[in-house]
Short mmCIF file of C-alpha atoms in Angstrom, two decimals:
data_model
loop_
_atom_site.label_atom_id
_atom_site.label_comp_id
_atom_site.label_asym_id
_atom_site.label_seq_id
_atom_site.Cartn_x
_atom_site.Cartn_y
_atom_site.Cartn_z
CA UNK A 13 12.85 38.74 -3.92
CA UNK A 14 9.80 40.34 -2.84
CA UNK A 15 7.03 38.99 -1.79
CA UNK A 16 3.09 39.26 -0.52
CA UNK A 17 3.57 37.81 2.57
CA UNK A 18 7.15 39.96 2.81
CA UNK A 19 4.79 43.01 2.55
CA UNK A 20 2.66 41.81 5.41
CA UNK A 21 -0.29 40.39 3.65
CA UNK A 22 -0.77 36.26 3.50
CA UNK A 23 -3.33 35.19 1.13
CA UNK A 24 -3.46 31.87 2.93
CA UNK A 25 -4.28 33.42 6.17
CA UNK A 26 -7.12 35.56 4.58
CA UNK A 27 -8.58 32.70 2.90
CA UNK A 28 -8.92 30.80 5.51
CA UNK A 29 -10.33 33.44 7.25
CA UNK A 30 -13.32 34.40 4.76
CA UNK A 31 -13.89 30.74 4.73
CA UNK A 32 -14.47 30.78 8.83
CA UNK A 33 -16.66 34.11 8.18
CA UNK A 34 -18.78 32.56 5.52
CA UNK A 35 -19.38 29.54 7.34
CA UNK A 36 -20.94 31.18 10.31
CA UNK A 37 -23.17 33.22 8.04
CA UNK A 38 -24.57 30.36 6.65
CA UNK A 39 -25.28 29.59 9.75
CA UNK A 40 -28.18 32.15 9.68
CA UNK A 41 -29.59 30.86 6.34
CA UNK A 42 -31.99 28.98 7.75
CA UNK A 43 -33.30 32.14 9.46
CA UNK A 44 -34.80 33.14 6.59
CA UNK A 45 -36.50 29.91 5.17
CA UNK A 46 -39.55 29.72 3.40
CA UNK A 47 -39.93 33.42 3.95
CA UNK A 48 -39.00 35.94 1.33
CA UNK A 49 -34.80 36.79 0.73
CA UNK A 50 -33.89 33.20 1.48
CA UNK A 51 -30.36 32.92 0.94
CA UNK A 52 -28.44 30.86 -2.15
CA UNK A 53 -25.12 29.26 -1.12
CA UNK A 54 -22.58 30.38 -2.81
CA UNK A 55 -19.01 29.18 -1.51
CA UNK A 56 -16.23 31.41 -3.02
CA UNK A 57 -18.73 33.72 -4.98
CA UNK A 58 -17.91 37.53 -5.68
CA UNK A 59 -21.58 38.11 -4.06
CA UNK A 60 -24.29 37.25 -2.13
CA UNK A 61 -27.84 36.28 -3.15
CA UNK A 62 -31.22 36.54 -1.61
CA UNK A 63 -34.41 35.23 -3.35
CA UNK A 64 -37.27 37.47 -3.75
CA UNK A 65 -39.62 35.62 -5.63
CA UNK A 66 -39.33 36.05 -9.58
CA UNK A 67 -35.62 37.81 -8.93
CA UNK A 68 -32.43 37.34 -6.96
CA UNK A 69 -31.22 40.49 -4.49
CA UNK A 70 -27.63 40.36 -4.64
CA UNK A 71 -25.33 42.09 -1.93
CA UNK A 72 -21.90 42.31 -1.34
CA UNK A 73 -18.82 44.61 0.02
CA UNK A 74 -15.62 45.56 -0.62
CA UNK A 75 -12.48 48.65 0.26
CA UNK A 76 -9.48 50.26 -1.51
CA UNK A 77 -7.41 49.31 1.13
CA UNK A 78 -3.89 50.54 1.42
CA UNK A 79 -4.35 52.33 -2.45
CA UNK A 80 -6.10 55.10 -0.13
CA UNK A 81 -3.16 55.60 1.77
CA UNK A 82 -1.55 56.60 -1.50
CA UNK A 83 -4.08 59.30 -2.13
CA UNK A 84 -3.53 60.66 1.05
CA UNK A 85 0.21 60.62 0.48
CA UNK A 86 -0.47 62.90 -2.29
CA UNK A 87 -3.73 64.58 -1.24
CA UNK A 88 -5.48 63.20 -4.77
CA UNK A 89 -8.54 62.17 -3.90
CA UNK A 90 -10.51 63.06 -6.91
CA UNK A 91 -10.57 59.55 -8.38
CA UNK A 92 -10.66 57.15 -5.52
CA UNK A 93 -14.87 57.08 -5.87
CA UNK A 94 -13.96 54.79 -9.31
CA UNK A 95 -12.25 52.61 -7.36
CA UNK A 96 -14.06 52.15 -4.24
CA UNK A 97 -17.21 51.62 -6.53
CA UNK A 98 -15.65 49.21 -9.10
CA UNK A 99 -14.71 46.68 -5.99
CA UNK A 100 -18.63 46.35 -5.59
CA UNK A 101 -20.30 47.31 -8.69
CA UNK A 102 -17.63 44.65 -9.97
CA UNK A 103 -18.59 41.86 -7.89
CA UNK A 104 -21.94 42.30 -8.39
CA UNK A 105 -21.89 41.80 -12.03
CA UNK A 106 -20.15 38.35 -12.04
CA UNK A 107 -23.38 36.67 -11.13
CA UNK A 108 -25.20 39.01 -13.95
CA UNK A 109 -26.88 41.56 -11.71
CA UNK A 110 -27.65 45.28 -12.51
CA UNK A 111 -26.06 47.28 -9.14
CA UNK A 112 -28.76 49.69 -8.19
CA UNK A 113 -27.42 51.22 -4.87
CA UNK A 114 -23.63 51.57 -3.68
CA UNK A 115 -23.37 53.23 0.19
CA UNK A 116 -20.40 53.65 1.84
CA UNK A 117 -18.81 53.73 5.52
CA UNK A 118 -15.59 56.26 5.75
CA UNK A 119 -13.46 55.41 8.91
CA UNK A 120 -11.32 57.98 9.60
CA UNK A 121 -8.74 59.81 12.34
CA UNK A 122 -9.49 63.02 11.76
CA UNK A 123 -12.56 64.38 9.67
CA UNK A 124 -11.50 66.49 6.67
CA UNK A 125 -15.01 68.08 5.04
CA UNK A 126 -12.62 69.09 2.30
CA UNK A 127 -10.88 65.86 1.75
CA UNK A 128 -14.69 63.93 2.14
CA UNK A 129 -16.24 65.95 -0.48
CA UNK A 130 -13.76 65.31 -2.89
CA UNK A 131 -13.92 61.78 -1.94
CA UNK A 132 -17.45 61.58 -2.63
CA UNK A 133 -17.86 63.86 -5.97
CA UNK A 134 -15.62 60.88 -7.79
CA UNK A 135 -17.60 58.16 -6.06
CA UNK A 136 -20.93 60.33 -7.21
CA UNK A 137 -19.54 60.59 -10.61
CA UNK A 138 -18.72 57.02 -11.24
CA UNK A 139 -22.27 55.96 -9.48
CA UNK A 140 -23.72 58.43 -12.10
CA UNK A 141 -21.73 56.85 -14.90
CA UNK A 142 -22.96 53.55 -14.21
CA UNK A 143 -26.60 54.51 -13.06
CA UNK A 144 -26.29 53.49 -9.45
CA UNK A 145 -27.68 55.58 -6.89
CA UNK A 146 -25.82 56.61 -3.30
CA UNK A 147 -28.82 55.66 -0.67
CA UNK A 148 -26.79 57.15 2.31
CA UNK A 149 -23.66 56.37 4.28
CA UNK A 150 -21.56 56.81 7.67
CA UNK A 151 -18.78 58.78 8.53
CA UNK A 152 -16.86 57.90 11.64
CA UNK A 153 -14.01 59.41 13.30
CA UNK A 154 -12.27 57.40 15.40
CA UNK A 155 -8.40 59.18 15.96
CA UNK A 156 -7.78 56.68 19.00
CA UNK A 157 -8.49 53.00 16.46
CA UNK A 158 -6.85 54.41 13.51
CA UNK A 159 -4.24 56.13 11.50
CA UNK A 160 -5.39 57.97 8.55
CA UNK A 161 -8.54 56.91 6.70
CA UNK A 162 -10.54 53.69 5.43
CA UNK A 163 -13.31 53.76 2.79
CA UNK A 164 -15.29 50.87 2.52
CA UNK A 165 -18.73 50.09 0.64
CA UNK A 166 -21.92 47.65 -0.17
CA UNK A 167 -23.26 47.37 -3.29
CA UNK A 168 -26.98 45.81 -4.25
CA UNK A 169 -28.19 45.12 -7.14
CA UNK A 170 -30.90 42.52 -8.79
CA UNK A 171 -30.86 39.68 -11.45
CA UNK A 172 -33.86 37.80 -12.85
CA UNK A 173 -33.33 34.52 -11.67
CA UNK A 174 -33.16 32.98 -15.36
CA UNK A 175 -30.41 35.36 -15.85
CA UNK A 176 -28.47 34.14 -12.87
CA UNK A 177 -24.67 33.61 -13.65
CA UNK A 178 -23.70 30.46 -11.71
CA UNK A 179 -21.10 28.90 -13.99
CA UNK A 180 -23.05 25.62 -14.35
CA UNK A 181 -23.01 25.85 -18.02
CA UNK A 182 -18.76 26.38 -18.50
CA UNK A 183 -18.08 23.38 -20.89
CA UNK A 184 -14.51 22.31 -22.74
CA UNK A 185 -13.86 24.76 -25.32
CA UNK A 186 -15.51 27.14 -24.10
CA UNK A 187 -14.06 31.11 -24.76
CA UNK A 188 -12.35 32.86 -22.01
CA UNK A 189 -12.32 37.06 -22.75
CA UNK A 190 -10.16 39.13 -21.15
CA UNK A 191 -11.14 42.95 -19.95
CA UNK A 192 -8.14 45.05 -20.37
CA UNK A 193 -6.95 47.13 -16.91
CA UNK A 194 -4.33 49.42 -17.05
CA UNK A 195 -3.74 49.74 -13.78
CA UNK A 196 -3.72 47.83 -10.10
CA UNK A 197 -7.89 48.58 -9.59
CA UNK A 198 -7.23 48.09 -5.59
CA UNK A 199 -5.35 45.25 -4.89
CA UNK A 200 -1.98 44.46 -4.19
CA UNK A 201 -0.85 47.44 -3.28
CA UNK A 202 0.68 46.55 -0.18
CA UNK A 203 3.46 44.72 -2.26
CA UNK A 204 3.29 47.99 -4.31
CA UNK A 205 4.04 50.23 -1.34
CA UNK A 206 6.92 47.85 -0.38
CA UNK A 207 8.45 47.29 -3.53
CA UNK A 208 8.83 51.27 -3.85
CA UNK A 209 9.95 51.73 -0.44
CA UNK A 210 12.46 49.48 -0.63
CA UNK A 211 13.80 51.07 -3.66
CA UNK A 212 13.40 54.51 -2.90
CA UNK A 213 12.53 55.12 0.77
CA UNK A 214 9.91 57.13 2.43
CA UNK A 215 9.32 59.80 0.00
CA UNK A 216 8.91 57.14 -2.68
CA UNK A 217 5.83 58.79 -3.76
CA UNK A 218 7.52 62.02 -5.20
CA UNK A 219 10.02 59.84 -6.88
CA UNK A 220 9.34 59.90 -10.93
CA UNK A 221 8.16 57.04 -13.43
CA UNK A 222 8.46 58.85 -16.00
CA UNK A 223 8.75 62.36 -17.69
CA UNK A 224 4.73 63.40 -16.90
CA UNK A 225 4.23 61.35 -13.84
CA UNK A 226 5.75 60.46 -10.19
CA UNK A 227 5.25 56.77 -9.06
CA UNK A 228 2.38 57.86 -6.81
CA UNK A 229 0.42 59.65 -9.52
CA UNK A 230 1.18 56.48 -11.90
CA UNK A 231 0.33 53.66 -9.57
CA UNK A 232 -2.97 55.50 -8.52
CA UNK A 233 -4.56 54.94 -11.80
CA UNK A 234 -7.99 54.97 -11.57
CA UNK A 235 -9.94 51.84 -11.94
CA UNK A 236 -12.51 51.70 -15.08
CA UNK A 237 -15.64 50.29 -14.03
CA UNK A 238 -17.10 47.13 -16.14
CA UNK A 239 -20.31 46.85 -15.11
CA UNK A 240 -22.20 49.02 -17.98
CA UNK A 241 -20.31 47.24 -20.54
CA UNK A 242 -20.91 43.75 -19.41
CA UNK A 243 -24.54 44.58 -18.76
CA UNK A 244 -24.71 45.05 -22.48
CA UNK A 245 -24.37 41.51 -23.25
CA UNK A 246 -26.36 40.14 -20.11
CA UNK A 247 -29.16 42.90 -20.08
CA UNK A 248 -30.29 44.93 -17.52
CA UNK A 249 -32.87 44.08 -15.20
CA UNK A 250 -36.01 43.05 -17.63
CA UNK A 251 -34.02 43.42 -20.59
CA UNK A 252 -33.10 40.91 -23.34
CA UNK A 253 -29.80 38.76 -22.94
CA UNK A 254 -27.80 39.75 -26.00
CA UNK A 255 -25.06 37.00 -25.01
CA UNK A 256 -25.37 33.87 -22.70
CA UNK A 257 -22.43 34.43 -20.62
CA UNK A 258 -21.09 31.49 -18.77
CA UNK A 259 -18.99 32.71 -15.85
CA UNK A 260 -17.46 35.63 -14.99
CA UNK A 261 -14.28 36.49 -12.66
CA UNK A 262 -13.55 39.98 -11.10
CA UNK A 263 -9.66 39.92 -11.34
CA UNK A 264 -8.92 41.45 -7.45
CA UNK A 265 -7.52 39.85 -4.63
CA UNK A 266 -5.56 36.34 -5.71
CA UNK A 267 -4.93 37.83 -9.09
CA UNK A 268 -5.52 35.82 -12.03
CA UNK A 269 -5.43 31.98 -11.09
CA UNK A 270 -7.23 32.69 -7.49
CA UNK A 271 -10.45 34.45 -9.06
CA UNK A 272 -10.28 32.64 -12.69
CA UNK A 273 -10.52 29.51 -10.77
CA UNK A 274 -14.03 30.50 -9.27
CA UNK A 275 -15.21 30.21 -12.42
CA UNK A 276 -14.35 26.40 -13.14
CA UNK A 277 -14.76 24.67 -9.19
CA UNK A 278 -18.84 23.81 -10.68
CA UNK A 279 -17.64 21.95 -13.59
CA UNK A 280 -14.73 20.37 -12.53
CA UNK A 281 -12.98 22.10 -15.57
CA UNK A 282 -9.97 24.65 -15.50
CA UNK A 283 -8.34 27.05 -17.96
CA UNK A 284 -5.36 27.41 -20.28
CA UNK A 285 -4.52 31.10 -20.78
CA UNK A 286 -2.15 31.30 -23.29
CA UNK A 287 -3.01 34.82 -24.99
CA UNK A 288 -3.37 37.50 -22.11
CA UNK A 289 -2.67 41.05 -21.91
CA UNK A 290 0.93 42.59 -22.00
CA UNK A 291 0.94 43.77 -18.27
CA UNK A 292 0.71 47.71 -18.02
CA UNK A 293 4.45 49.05 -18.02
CA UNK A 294 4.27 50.09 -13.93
CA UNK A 295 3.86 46.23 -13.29
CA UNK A 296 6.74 45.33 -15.20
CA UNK A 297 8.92 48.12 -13.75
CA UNK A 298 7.69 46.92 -10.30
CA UNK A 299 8.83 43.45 -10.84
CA UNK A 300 12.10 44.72 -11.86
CA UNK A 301 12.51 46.72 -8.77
CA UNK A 302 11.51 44.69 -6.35
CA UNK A 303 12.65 41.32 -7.78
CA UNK A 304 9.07 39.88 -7.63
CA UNK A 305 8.69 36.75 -9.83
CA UNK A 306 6.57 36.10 -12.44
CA UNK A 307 4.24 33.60 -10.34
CA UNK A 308 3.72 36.26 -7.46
CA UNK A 309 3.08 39.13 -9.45
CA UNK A 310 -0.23 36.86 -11.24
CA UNK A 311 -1.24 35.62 -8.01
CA UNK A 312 -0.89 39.25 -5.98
CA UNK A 313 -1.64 41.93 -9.44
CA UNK A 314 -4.19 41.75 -12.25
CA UNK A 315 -1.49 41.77 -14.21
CA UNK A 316 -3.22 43.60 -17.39
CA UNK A 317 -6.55 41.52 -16.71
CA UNK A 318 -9.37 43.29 -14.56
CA UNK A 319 -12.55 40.39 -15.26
CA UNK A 320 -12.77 37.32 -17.55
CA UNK A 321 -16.15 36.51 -19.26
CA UNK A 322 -16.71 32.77 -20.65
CA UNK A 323 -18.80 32.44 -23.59
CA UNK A 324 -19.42 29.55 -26.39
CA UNK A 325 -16.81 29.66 -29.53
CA UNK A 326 -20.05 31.13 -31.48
CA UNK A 327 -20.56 34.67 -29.04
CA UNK A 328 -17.33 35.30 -29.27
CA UNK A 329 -17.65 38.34 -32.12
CA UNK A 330 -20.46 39.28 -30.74
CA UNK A 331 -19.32 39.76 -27.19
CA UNK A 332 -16.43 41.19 -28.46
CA UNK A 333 -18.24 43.48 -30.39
CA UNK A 334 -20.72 44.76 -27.75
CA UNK A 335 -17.36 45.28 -25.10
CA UNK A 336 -15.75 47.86 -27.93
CA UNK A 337 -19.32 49.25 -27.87
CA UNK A 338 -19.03 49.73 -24.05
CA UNK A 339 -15.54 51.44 -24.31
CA UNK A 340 -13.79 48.05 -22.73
CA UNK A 341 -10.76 46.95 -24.50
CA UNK A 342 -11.17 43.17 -24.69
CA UNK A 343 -9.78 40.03 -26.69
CA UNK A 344 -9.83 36.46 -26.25
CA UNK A 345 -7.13 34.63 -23.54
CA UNK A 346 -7.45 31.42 -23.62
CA UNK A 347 -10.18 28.16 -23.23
CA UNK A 348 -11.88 26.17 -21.15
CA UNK A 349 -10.52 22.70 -20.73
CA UNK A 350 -10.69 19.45 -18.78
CA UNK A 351 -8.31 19.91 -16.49
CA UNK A 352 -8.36 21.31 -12.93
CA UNK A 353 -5.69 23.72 -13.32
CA UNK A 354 -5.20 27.30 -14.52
CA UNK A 355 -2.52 27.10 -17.00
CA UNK A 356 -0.84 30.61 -17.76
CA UNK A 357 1.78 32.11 -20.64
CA UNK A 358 3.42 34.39 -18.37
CA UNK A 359 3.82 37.82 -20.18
CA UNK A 360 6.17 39.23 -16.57
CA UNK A 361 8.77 40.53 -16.44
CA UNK A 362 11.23 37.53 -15.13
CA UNK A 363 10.19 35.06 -17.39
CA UNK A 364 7.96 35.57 -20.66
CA UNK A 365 6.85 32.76 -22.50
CA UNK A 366 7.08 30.64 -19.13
CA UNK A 367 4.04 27.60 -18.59
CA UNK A 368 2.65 29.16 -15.01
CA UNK A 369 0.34 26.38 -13.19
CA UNK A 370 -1.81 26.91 -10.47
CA UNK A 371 -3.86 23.77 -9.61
CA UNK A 372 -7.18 24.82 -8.61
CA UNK A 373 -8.88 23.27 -5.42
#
């Protein structure tokens, strides 16, 4: 049975670690008080905030990890821009902000002006899509520290502070919408690349899925950004709020119950998720192959779910319209309730139909 940890990543280990990291930059907080870009703490947020006066600077950053290697595998780099961009534009948005600038550090062991400009078209074409701007960036190569490439990026953006998303106002009953992904966006795809190497060896990338597609080209779906579409019901920067949204979780790294939870830890509330999205058919297949249950594929894979809004019972149509507006495919998932824990219907492969709990801490 294949696991995260199997595959060489332990979510344990890397949560203690960003909880080390974040406690020495809060260290520096008090560098900046009672001047301008004071920080907010936010423990387990998707982004940082700094205040600057009537609005709240918000920065944060993100990779595509080991879904690059992939591309490079394949030599498709036309769509990795989406995804590098949704990992920050993403973030960003769960606190309400409108993501103004995204820049972007490429580590790499050789430099390829061929395979960089392709890179960066798709990351300027997403940017474009979404109205972001690309204020600069590094390029480094660095053949002797590493073996094929890394892309990495920061995104800022700005909220007005009576806008600010900080989950304070989740309540029992409250709505949880799902935003339909049909793909991985960038996580988990460590347990990806080990699941298909272990059932078809090296080459696993030429192997077919299907009739149209191999594995490679399949599992290198290209992430579809949210941030437009959500921005639509929390207005851009000096814009009317269409929909008091509550909380919002960007479905990466933990999968479901480890970034759902972030929404509920202010409240004291949790979740039951009893309606969510049929996982895309690559996830299923993957379970199959690898033998990965139905509790490690939620907590490693979106599994079908790329962000969760919560809104009251009465925005629901609303939201719901304004999402279809913004091209998202969205429906409700489940409510807000009173108990600490993140209560899912599995819809895997192993076990559909199956109570998943995940007790949130």
């Amino acid at each position: 049975m294949a696991t995260y940890k199997e595959s060489g990543v332990d979510i344990s280990l890397g949560d203690k670690s960003s909880e080390i990291a974040y406690a020495e930059a809060k260290k520096t907080f008090k560098n900046r008080k009672g001047m301008i870009g004071c920080p907010l703490t936010m423990d387990g947020g998707f982004t940082g905030a700094l205040d600057f006066g009537d609005f709240y600077l918000v920065q944060n950053d993100d990779g595509i990890g080991s879904k690059f290697k992939i591309a490079d595998d394949i030599g498709k780099y036309d769509t990795a821009g989406y995804d590098l961009a949704a990992m920050v534009i993403d973030d960003a948005i769960c606190v309400g902000a409108e993501c103004i600038t995204v820049s972007n550090t490429i580590d790499t062991e050789k430099v390829d002006p061929v395979k960089i400009g392709k890179m960066m078209k798709g990351l300027s074409k997403a940017c474009a899509e979404q109205k972001v701007v690309i204020p600069g960036g590094e390029i480094a190569e660095i053949p002797s520290m590493i073996k094929g490439t890394v892309w990495n990026s920061t995104a800022v953006g700005i909220v007005e502070k009576k806008k600010f998303i900080d989950c304070s106002k989740v309540r029992l009953g409250d709505a949880l919408i799902g935003l339909y992904s049909k793909g991985f966006r960038s996580n988990g795809f460590s347990l990806v690349r080990y699941v298909l190497k272990n059932a078809f060896g090296e080459n696993w990338y030429g192997k077919k899925f299907d009739a149209k597609k191999t594995w490679a080209e399949t599992v290198l779906e290209p992430t579809q950004i949210y941030h437009s579409a959500v921005l639509e019901l929390v207005g851009r920067y000096k814009k009317p709020r269409k929909i008091d949204v509550k909380g919002i979780a960007h479905v990466t790294g933990g999968g479901v119950p480890g970034n759902t939870c972030r929404i509920f830890k202010k409240t004291h509330t949790g979740a039951i998720l009893d309606n969510l999205f049929e996982p895309p058919k690559m996830m299923l297949e993957l379970q199959k192959l690898g033998k990965v249950s139905d509790e490690e594929a939620y907590t490693v894979w979106n599994m079908g779910t790329g962000m969760i809004l919560c809104v009251a019972q009465k925005d629901v149509k609303k939201s719901l319209e304004l999402l279809k507006k913004g091209g998202v495919k969205a429906q409700v998932i489940g409510r807000v309730t009173n108990k600490p824990t993140i209560e899912i219907t599995s819809r895997g492969h192993n076990s559909k139909g199956k109570k998943l709990s995940f007790k949130i801490s």
